[in-house]
PDB file of C-alpha atoms in Angstrom:
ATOM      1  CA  UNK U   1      22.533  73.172  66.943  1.00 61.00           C
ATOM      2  CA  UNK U   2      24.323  70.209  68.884  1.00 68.00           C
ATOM      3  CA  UNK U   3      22.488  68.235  71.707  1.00 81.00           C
ATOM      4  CA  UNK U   4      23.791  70.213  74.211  1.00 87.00           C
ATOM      5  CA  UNK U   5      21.276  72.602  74.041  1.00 89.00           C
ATOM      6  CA  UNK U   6      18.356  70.201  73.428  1.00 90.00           C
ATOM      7  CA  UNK U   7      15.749  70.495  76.476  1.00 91.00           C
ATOM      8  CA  UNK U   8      17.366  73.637  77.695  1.00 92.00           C
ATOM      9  CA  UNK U   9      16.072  77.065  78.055  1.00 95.00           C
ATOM     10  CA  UNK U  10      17.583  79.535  76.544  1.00 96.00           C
ATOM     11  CA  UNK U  11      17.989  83.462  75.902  1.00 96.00           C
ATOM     12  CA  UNK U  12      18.915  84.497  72.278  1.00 96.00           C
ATOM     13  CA  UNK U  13      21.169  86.752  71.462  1.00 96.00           C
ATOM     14  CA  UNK U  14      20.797  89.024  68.193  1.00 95.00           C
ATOM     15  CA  UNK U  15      23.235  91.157  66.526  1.00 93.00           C
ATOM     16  CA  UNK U  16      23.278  93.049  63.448  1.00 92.00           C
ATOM     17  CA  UNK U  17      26.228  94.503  61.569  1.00 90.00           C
ATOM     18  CA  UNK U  18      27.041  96.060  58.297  1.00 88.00           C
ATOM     19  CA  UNK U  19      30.254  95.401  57.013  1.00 88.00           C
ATOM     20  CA  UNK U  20      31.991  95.991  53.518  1.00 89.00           C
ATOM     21  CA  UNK U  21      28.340  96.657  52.209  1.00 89.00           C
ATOM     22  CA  UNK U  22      26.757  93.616  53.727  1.00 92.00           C
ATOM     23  CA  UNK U  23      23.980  93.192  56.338  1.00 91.00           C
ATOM     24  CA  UNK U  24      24.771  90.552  58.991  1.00 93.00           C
ATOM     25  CA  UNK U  25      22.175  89.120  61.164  1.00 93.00           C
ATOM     26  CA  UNK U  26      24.164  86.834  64.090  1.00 94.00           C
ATOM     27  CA  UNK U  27      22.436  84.470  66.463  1.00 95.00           C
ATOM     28  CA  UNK U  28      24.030  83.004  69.526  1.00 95.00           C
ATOM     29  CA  UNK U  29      22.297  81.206  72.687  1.00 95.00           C
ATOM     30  CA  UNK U  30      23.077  81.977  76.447  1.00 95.00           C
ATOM     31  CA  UNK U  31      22.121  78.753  78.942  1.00 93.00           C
ATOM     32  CA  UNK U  32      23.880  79.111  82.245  1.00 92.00           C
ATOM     33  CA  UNK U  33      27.231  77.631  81.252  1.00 91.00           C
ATOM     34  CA  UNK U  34      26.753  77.826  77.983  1.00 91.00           C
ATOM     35  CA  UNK U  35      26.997  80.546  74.949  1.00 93.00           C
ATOM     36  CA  UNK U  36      27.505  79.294  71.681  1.00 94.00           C
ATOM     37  CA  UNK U  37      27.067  80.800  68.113  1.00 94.00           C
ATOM     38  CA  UNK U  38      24.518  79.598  66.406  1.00 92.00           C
ATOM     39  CA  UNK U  39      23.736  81.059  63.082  1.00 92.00           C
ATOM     40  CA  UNK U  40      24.709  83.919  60.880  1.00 93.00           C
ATOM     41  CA  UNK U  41      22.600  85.348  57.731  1.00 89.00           C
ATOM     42  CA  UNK U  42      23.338  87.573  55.112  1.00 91.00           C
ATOM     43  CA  UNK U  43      20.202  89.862  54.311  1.00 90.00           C
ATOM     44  CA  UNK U  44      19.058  92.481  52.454  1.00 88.00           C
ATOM     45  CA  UNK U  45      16.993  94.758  54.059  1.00 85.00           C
ATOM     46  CA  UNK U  46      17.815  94.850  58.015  1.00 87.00           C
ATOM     47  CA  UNK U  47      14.340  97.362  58.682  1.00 90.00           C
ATOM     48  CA  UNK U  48      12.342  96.010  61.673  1.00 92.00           C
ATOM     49  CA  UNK U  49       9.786  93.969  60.224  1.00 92.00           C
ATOM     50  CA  UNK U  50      12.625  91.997  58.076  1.00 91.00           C
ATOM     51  CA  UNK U  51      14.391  91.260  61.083  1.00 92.00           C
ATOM     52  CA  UNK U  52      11.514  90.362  62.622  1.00 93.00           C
ATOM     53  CA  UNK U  53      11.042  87.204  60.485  1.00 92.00           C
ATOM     54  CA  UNK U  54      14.320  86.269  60.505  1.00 93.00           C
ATOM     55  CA  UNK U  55      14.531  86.006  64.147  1.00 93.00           C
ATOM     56  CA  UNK U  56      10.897  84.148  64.640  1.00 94.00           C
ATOM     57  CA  UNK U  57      12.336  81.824  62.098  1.00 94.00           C
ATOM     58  CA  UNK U  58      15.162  81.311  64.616  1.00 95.00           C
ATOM     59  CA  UNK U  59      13.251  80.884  67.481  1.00 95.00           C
ATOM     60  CA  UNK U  60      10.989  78.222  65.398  1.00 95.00           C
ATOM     61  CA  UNK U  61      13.871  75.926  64.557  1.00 93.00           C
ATOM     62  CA  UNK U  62      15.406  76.312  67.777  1.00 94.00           C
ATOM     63  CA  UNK U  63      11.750  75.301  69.573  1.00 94.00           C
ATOM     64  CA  UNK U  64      11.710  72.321  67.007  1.00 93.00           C
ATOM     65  CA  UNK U  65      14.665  71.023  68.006  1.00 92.00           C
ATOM     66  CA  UNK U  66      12.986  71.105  71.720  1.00 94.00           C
ATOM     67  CA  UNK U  67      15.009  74.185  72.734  1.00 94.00           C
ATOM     68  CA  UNK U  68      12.524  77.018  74.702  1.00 95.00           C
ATOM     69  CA  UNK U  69      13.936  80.859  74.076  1.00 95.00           C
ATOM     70  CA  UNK U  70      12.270  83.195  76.951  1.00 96.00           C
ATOM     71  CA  UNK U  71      14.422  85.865  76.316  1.00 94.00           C
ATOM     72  CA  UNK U  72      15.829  87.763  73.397  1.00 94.00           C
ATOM     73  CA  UNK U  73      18.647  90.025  74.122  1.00 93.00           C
ATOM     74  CA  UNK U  74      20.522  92.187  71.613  1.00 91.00           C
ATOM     75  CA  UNK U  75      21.338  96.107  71.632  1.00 87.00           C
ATOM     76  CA  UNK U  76      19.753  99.717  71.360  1.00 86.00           C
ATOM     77  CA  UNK U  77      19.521  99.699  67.595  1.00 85.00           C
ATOM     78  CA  UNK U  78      16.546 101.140  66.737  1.00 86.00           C
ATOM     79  CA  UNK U  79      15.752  98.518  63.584  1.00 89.00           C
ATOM     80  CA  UNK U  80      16.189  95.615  66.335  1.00 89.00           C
ATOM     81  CA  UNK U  81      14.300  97.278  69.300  1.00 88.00           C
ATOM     82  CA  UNK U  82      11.276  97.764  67.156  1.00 89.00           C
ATOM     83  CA  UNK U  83      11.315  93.819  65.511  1.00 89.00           C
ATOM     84  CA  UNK U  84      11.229  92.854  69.034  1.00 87.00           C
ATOM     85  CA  UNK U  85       8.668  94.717  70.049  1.00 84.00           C
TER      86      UNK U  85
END
């Protein structure tokens, strides 16, 4: 993550996709003014308590880097409500 985000507050964004038999779990931040793409995992098992971990993991390196997430935003999947819940 680049210094432009350092001391901001942010919302992170979380999608998940299957594709050619390969979970994807994508991470992006929105700031006013800014979105950016911020990491992208391959993982195994995408159930809600997997994904769960992944994306306090994100949120940890993203608050060490002085960064504060108050939001998470992401869609209706049912594996993704539930981790954020």
């Amino acid at each position: 993550v680049n210094s432009i985000l350092r001391n901001k507050i942010v919302s992170l964004i979380v999608d998940v996709t299957t594709s050619w038999g390969k979970t994807y779990c994508e991470f992006a931040v929105f700031s006013p003014g800014i979105v950016k793409h911020i990491n992208l995992f391959n993982i195994e098992i995408a159930n809600a308590d997997c994904l769960k971990l992944v994306i306090l993991k994100q949120i940890n390196e993203l608050q060490n880097q002085n960064i504060s997430v108050v939001g998470i935003c992401t869609d209706n999947g049912p594996n993704l409500l539930a981790a954020c819940n």
